[in-house]
mmCIF file of C-alpha atoms in Angstrom:
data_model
loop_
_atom_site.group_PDB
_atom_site.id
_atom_site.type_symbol
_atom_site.label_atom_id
_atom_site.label_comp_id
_atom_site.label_asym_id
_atom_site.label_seq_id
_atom_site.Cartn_x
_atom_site.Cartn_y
_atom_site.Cartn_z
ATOM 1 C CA UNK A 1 0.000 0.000 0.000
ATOM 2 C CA UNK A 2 2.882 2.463 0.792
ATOM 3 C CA UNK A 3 4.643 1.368 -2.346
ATOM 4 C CA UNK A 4 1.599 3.277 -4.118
ATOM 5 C CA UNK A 5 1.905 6.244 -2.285
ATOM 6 C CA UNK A 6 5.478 6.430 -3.369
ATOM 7 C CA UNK A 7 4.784 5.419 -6.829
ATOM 8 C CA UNK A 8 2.022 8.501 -6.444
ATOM 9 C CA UNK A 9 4.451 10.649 -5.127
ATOM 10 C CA UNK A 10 7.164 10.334 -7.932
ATOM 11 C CA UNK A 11 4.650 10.661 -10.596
ATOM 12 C CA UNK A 12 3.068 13.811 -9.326
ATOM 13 C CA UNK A 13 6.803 15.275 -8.427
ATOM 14 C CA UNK A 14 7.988 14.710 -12.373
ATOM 15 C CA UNK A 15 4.056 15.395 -14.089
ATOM 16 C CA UNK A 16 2.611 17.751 -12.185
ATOM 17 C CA UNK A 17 5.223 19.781 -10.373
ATOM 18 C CA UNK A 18 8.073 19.494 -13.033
ATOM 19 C CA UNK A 19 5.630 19.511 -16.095
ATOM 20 C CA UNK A 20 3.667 21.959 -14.602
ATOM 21 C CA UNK A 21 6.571 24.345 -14.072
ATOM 22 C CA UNK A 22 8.461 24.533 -17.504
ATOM 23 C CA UNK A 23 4.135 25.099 -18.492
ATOM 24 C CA UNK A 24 4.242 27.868 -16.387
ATOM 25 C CA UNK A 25 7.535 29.686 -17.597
ATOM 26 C CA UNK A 26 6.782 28.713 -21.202
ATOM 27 C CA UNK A 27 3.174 30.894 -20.596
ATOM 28 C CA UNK A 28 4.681 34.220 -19.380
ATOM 29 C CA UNK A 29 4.972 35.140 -22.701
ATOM 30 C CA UNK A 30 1.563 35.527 -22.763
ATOM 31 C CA UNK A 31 -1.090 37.479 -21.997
ATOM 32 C CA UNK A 32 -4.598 36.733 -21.302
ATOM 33 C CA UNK A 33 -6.816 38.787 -23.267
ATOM 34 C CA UNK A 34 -9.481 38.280 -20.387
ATOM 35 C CA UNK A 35 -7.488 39.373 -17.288
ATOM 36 C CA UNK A 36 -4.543 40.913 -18.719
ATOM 37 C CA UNK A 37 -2.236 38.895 -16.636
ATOM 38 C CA UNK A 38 0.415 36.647 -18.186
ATOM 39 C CA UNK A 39 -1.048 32.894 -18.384
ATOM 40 C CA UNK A 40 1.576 31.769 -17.277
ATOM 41 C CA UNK A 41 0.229 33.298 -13.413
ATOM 42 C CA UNK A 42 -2.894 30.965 -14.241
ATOM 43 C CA UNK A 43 -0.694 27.787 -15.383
ATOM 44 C CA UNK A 44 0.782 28.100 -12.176
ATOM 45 C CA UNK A 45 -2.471 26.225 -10.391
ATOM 46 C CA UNK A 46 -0.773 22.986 -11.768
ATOM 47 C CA UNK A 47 2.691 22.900 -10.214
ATOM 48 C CA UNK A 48 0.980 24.113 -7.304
ATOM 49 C CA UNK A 49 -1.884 21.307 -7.314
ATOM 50 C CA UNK A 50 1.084 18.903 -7.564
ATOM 51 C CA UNK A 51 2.391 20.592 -4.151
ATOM 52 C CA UNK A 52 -0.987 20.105 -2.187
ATOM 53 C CA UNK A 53 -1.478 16.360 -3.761
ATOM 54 C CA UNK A 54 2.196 15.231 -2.560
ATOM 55 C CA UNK A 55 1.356 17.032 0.937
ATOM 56 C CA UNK A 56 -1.518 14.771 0.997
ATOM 57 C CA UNK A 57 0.190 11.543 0.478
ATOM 58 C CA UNK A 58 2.950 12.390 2.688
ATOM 59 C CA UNK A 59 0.020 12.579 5.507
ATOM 60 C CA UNK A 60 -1.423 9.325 3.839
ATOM 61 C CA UNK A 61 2.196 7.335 4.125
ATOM 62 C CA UNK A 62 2.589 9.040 7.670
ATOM 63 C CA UNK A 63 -1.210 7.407 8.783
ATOM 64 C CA UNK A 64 -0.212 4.134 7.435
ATOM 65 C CA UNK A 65 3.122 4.090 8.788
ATOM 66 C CA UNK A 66 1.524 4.539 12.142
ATOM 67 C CA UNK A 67 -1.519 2.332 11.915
ATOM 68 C CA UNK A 68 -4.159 4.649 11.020
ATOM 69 C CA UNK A 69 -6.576 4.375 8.335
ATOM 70 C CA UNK A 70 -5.235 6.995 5.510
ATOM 71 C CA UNK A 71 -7.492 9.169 3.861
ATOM 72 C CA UNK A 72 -8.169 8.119 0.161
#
């Protein structure tokens, strides 16, 4: 069950957070004709979405570590 977490964890680290990053910096360049802010600003939910989900199965391999059920 941990191994998942792990396997989880890695994935999000390299898709999310990695992926999500060079997304980011590659949208700076431009601008939403909307907001007027550079979309790279709104790209950035995915890196940080990749933060929060690893935070989450950190707790998750913590619970299990220690006995307790793990939120899914």
């Amino acid at each position: 069950n941990t191994l998942h977490h792990v396997i989880i964890l890695v994935s999000i680290f390299f898709i999310m957070i990695l992926g999500g990053w060079q997304f980011m910096l590659e949208g700076m360049g431009q601008r939403s004709s909307t907001l007027g802010i550079p979309m790279g600003w709104i790209h950035a939910i995915i890196p940080l979405s990749g933060v929060l989900i690893i935070l989450l199965e950190l707790i998750n391999i913590i619970s299990n570590c220690q006995g307790k059920k793990a939120h899914d």
